[in-house]
CSV table of C-alpha atoms and ligand atoms in Angstrom, one decimal:
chain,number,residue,atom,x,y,z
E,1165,UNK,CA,-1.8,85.1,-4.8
E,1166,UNK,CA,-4.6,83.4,-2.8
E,1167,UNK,CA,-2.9,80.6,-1.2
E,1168,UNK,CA,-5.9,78.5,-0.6
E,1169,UNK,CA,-5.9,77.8,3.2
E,1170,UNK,CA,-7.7,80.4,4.4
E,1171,UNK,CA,-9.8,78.9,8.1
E,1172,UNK,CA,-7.2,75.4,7.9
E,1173,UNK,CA,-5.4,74.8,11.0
E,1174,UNK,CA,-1.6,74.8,11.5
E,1175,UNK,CA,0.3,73.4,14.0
E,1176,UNK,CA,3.9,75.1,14.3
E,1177,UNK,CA,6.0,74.9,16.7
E,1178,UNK,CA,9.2,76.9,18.6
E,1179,UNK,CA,7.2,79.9,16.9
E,1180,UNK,CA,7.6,82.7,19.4
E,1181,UNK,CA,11.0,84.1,17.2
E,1182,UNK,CA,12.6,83.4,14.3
E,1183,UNK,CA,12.2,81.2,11.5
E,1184,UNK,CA,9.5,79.3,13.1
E,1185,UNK,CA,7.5,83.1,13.6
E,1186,UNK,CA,7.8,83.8,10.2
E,1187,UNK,CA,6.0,80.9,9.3
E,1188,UNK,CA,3.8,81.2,11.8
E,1189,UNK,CA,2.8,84.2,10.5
E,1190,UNK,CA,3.0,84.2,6.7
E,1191,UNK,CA,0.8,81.1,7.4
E,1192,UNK,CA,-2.1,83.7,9.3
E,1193,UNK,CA,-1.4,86.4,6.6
E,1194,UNK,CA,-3.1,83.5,4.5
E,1195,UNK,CA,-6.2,83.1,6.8
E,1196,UNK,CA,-4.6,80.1,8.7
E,1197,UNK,CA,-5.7,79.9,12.6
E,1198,UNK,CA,-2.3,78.5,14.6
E,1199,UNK,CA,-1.7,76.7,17.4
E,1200,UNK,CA,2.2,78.1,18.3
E,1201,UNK,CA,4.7,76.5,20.9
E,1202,UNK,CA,8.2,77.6,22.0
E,1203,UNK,CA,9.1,77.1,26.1
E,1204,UNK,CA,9.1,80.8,27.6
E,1205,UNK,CA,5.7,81.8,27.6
E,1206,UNK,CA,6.2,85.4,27.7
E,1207,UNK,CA,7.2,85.9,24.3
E,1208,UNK,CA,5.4,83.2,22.7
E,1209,UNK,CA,2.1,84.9,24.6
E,1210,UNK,CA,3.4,88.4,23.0
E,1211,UNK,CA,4.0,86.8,19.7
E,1212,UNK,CA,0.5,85.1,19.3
E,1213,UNK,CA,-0.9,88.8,20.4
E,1214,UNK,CA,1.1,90.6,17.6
E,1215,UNK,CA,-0.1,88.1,15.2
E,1216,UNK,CA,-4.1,88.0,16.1
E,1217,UNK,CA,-3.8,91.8,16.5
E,1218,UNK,CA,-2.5,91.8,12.3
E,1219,UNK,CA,-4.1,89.0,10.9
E,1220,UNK,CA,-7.5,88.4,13.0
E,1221,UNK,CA,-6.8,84.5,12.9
E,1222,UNK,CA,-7.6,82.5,15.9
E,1223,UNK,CA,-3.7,81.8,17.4
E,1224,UNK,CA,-3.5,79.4,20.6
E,1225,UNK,CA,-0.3,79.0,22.8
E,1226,UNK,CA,1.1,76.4,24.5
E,1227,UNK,CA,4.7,76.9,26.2
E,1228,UNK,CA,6.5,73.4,26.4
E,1229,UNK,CA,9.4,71.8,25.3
E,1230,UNK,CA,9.4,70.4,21.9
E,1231,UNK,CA,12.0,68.1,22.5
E,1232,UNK,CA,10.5,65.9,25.6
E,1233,UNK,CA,7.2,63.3,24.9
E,1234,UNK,CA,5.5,65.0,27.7
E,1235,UNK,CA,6.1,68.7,25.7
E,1236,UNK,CA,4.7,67.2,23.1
E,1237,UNK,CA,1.4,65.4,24.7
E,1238,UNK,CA,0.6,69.0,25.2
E,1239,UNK,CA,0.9,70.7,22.6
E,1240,UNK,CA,-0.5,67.6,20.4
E,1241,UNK,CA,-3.5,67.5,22.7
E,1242,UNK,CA,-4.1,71.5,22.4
E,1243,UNK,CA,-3.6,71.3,18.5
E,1244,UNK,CA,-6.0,68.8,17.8
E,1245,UNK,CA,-6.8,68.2,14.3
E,1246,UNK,CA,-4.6,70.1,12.2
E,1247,UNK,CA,-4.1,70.6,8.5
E,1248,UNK,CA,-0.5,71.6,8.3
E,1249,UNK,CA,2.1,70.5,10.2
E,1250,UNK,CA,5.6,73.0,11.1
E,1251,UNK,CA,8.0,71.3,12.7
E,1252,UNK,CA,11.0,73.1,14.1
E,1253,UNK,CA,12.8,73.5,17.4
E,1254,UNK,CA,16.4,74.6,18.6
E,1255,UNK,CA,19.3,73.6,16.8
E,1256,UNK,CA,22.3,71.8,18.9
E,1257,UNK,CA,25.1,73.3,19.9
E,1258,UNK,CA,28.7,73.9,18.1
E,1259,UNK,CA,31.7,71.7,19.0
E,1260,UNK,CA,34.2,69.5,18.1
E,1261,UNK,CA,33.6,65.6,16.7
E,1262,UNK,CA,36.4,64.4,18.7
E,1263,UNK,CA,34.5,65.8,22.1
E,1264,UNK,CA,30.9,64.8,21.6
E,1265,UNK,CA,29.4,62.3,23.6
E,1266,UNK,CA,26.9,59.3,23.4
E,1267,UNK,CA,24.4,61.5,25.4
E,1268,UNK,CA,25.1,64.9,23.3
E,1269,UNK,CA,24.1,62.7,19.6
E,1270,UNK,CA,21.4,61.1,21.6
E,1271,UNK,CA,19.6,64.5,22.4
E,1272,UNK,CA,20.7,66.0,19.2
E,1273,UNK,CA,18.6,62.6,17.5
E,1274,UNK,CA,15.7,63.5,20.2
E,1275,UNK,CA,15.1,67.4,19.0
E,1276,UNK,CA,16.3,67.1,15.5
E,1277,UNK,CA,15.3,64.1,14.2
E,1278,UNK,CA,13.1,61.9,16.4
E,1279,UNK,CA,10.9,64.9,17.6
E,1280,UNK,CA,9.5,66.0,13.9
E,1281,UNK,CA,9.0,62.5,13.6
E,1282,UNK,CA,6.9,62.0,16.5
E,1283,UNK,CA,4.5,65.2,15.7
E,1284,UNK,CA,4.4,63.6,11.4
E,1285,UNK,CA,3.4,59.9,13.0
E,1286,UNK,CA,0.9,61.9,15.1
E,1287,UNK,CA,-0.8,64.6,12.6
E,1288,UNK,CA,-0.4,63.1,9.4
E,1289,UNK,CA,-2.8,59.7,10.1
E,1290,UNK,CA,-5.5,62.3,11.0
E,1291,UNK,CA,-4.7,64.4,7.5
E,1292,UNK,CA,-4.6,60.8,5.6
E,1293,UNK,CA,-7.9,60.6,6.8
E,1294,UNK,CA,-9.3,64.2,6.0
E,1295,UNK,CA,-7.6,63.6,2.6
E,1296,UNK,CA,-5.5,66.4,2.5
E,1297,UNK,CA,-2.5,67.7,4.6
E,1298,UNK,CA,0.8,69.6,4.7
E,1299,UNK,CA,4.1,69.1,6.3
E,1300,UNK,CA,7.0,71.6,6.3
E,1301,UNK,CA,9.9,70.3,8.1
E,1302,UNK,CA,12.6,73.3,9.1
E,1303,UNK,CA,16.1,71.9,8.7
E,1304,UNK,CA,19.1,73.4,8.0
E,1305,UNK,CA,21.7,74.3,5.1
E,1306,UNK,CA,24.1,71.5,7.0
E,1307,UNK,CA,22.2,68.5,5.1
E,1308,UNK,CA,22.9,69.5,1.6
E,1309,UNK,CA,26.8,71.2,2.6
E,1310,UNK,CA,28.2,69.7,6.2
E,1311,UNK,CA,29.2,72.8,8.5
E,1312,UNK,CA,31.7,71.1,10.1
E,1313,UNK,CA,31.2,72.6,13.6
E,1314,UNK,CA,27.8,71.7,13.3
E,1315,UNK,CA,28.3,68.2,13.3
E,1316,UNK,CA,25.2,67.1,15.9
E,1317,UNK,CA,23.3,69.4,13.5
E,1318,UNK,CA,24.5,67.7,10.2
E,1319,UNK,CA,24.0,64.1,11.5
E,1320,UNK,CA,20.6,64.4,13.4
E,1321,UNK,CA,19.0,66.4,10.4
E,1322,UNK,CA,20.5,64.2,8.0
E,1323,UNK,CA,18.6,61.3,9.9
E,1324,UNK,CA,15.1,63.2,9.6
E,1325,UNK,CA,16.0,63.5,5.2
E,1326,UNK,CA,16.7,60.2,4.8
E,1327,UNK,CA,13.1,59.5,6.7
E,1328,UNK,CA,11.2,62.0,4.7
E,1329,UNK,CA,12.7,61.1,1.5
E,1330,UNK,CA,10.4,57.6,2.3
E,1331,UNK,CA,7.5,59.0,3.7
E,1332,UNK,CA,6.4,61.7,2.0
E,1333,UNK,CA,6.1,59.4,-1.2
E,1334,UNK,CA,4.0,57.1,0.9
E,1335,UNK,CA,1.3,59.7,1.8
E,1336,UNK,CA,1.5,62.0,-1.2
E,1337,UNK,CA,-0.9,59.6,-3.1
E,1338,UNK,CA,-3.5,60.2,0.3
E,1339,UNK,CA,-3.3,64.4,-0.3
E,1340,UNK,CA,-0.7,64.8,2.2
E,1341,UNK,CA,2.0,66.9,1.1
E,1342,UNK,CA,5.6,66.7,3.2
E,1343,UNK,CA,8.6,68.8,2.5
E,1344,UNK,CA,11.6,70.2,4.3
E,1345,UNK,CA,13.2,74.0,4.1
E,1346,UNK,CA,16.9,74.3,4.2
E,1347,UNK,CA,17.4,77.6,6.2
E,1348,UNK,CA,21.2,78.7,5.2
E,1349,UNK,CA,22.2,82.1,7.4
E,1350,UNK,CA,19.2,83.9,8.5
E,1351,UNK,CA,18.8,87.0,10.8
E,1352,UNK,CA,17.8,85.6,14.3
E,1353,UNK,CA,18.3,85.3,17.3
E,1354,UNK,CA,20.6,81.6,16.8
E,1355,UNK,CA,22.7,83.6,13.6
E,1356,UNK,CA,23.4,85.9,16.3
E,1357,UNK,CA,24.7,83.5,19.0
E,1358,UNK,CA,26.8,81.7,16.2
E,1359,UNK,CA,28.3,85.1,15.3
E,1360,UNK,CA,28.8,85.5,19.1
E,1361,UNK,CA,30.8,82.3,19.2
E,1362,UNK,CA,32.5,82.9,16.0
E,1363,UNK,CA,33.8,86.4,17.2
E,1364,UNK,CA,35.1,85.1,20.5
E,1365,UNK,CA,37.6,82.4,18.6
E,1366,UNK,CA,38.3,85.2,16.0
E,1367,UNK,CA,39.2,87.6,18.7
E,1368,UNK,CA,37.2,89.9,15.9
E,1369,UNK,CA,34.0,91.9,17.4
E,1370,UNK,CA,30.3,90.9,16.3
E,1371,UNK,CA,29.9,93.6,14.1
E,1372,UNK,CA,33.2,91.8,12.0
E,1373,UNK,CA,32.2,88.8,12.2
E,1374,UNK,CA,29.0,89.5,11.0
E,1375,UNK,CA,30.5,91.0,8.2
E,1376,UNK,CA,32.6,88.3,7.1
E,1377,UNK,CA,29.6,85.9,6.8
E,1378,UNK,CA,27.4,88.4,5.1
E,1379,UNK,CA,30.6,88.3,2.5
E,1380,UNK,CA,30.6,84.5,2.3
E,1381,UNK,CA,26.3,85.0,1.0
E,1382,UNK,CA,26.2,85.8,-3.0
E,1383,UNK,CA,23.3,88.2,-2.1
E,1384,UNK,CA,25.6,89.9,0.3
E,1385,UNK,CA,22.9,89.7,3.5
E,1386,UNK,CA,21.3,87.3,6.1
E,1387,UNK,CA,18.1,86.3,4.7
E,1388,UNK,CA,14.8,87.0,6.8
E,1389,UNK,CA,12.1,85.4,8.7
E,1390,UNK,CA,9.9,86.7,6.5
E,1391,UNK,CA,10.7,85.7,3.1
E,1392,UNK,CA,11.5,82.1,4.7
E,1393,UNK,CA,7.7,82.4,6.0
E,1394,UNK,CA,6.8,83.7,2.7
E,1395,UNK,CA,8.0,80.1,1.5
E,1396,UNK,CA,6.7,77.9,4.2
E,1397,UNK,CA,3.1,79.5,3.1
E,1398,UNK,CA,3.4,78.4,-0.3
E,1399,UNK,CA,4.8,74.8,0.9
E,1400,UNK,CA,1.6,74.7,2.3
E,1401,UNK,CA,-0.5,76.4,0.0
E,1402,UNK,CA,-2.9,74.1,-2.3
E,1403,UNK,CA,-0.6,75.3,-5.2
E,1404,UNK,CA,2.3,72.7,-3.6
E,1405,UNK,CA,0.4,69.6,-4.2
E,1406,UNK,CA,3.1,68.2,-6.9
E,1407,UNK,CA,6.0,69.2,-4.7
E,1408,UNK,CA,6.9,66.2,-2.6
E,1409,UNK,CA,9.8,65.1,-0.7
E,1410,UNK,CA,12.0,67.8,-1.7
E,1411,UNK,CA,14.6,69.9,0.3
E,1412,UNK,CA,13.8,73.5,-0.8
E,1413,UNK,CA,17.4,75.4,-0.1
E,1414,UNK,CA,16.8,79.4,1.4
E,1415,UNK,CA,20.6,80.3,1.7
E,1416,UNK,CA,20.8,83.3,-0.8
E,1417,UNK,CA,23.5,81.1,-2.8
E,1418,UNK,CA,25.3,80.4,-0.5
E,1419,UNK,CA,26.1,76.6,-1.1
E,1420,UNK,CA,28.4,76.3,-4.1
E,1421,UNK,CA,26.7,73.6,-6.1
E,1422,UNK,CA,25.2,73.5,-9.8
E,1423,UNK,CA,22.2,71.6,-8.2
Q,1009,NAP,P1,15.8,81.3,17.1
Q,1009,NAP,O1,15.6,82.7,16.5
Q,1009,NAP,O2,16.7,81.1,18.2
Q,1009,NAP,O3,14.3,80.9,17.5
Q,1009,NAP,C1,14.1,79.6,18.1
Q,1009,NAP,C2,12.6,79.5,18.5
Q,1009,NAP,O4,12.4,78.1,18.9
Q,1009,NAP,C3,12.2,80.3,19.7
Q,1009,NAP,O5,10.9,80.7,19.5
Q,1009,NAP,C4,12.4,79.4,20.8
Q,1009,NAP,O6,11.7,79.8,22.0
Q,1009,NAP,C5,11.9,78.1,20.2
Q,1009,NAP,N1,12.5,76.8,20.8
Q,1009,NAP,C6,13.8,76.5,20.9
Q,1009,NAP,N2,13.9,75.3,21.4
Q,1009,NAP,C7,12.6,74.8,21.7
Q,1009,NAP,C8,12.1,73.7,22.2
Q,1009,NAP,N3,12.9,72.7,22.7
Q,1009,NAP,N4,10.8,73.5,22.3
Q,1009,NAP,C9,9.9,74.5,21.9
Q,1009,NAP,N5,10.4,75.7,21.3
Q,1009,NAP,C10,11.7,75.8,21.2
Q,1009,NAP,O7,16.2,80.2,16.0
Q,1009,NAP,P2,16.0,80.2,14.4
Q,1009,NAP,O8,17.1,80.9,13.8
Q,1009,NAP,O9,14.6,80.6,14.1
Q,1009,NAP,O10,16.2,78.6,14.1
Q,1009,NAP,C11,15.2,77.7,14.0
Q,1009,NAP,C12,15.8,76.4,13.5
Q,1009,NAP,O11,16.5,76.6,12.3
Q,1009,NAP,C13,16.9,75.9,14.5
Q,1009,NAP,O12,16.8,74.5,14.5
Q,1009,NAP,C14,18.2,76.3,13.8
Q,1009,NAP,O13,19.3,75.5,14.1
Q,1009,NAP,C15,17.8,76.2,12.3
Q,1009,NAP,N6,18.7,77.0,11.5
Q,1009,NAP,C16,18.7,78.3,11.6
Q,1009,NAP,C17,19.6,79.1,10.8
Q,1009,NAP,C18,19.7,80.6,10.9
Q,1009,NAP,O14,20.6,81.2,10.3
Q,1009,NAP,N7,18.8,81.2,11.7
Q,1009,NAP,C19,20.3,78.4,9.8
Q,1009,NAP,C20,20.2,77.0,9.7
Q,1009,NAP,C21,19.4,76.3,10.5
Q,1009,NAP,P3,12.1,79.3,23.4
Q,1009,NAP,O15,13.6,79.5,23.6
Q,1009,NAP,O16,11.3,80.2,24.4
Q,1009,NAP,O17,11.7,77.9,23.5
C-alpha cells in the first residue's frame, strides 16, 4: 500500500533502538526523510546510516536528551518544520508505590508526560498552519491494564491520555491527526532489562523468565519493532485521517478485555 507521505518530514525521537527505530524506519520505507534523536550518539549515528543506506531518505541526527528543555531546543531547532511528529523516550523505572518519591513522579511527569507535550505544543501550530499533520504518541500497555510495578509508568502516561483525549479533537478539524500506540511486551533492549529484573527476584535465569512472559502473550512471542513501525506508518499515513484520539493496543492479546 502506498502510504502517501513519500518526501514529508518526521520528527522521531529516542530512535537509535527499539520501538522508536522501528518507526523511524517503517516511516523512511514510506519515502519519509527523519530527523532522529536518542542521547548516545554512536548508535543513533550507526542507526541513521543503516537506514539512509536502505531507504535513500534524507535522515539527520541529533544526540540529546529528550527529557530536558534544553534537549529539546535542539533537536526542535534541527527538525524544523515537520509533518509528523513521534514522540517517545525511556520509560521509568520499576519500584514500589510505598518508596517513590516527590522527585521520582516529578521526572517520571517530565519524560512521560510533559515532554510529548512540549514537542505537540511546538510542531503541531506549524502543521495547523500547513493544514495537515500527524502525531503518534508511543505509550505503553500500563494505560489501558496498570502493571503494578510500573506505577511511575502508569500514572505519568496516563497523564499524557487524558491530554490527548482533548487535543487531538481540537486539531483534527485543522488536518492534524494525533494518536497514541500502546506497546504491550516487545523485543528490545527495555523487555530485556525488565526480564533482567524479573529473573533476579525469581531467582529464575533470563532465558525462564523470558519464557514465562512469552506464556502470559496469546500469540505466544514478544512482538517486534517492526510490525510496531509497520503501525506507526499507517498512523501516519494519509489513510489515518478519520482515526483521532484513539489508543491503538500492540500487545498480541495480551490484555484480557472484550474492548
Ligand atoms: P529501548 O529499546 O531501550 O530503546 C530506547 C530508545 O530511546 C533508545 O534509542 C535510547 O537511546 C532512547 N532514549 C531513551 N531515553 C532517552 C532520552 N531521555 N532522550 C532521548 N532518547 C532517549 O526501549 P523501547 O523498548 O523501544 O521502549 C520505548 C518506549 O516504549 C519506552 O518508554 C518504554 O517504556 C515503552 N514501552 C516499551 C515496551 C516494550 O516491551 N519494549 C512495552 C511498553 C512500553 P539512548 O539510550 O542512547 O538515549
Amino acid at each position: 500500500m502506498d502510504l502517501g507521505i513519500r518526501g514529508k518530514r518526521a520528527l522521531v525521537c529516542a530512535a537509535s533502538k527499539g520501538l522508536g527505530r522501528g518507526c523511524a524506519e517503517a516511516l523512511a520505507a514510506a519515502g519519509v526523510d527523519l530527523v532522529i534523536n536518542a542521547r548516545g550518539a554512536e548508535v543513533l549515528t550507526e542507526t541513521a546510516r543503516a537506514i539512509k543506506e536502505a531507504h535513500g531518505v534524507d535522515v539527520t541526527t541529533v544526540a540529546a536528551d529528550i527529557t530536558t528543555e534544553a534537549g529539546r531546543a535542539e533537536v526542535l531547532a534541527a527538525a524544523g518544520n515537520v509533518d509528523i511528529l513521534v514522540t517517545n523516550a525511556g520509560g521509568p523505572p520499576p519500584g514500589m508505590w510505598t518508596d517513590w518519591s516527590r522527585d521520582d513522579f516529578l521526572r517520571a511527569f517530565d519524560a512521560n508526560m510533559l515532554t510529548p507535550i512540549a514537542l505537540m505544543q511546538a510542531c503541531v501550530p506549524g502543521m495547523i498552519e500547513r493544514g495537515w499533520g500527524r502525531v503518534v504518541n508511543i505509550t505503553s500497555q500500563s494505560v489501558k491494564a496498570p502493571i503494578p510495578a510500573l506505577g511511575l509508568s502508569n500514572t505519568a502516561r496516563t497523564g499524557l491520555t487524558g491530554f490527548v483525549a482533548g487535543m487531538s479533537r481540537q486539531v483534527a478539524g485543522k488536518g492534524v491527526i494525533v494518536n497514541n500506540m500502546l506497546p504491550g511486551i516487545h523485543d528490545t533492549d527495555r523487555a530485556n532489562a525488565l526480564d533482567t529484573k524479573a529473573a533476579e527476584a525469581a531467582g529464575i535465569d533470563l532465558a525462564e523468565a523470558r519464557k514465562r512472559r512469552e506464556a502470559s502473550v496469546p500469540v505466544g512471542r514478544y512482538g517486534t519493532a517492526a510490525e510496531f513501525g509497520a503501525t506507526c506508518a499507517f498512523l501516519c499515513s494519509t489513510h489515518a485521517g478519520f482515526i483521532v484520539g484513539q489508543n491503538i493496543l500492540l500487545d498480541g492479546g495480551a490484555t484480557n478485555a472484550t474492548i
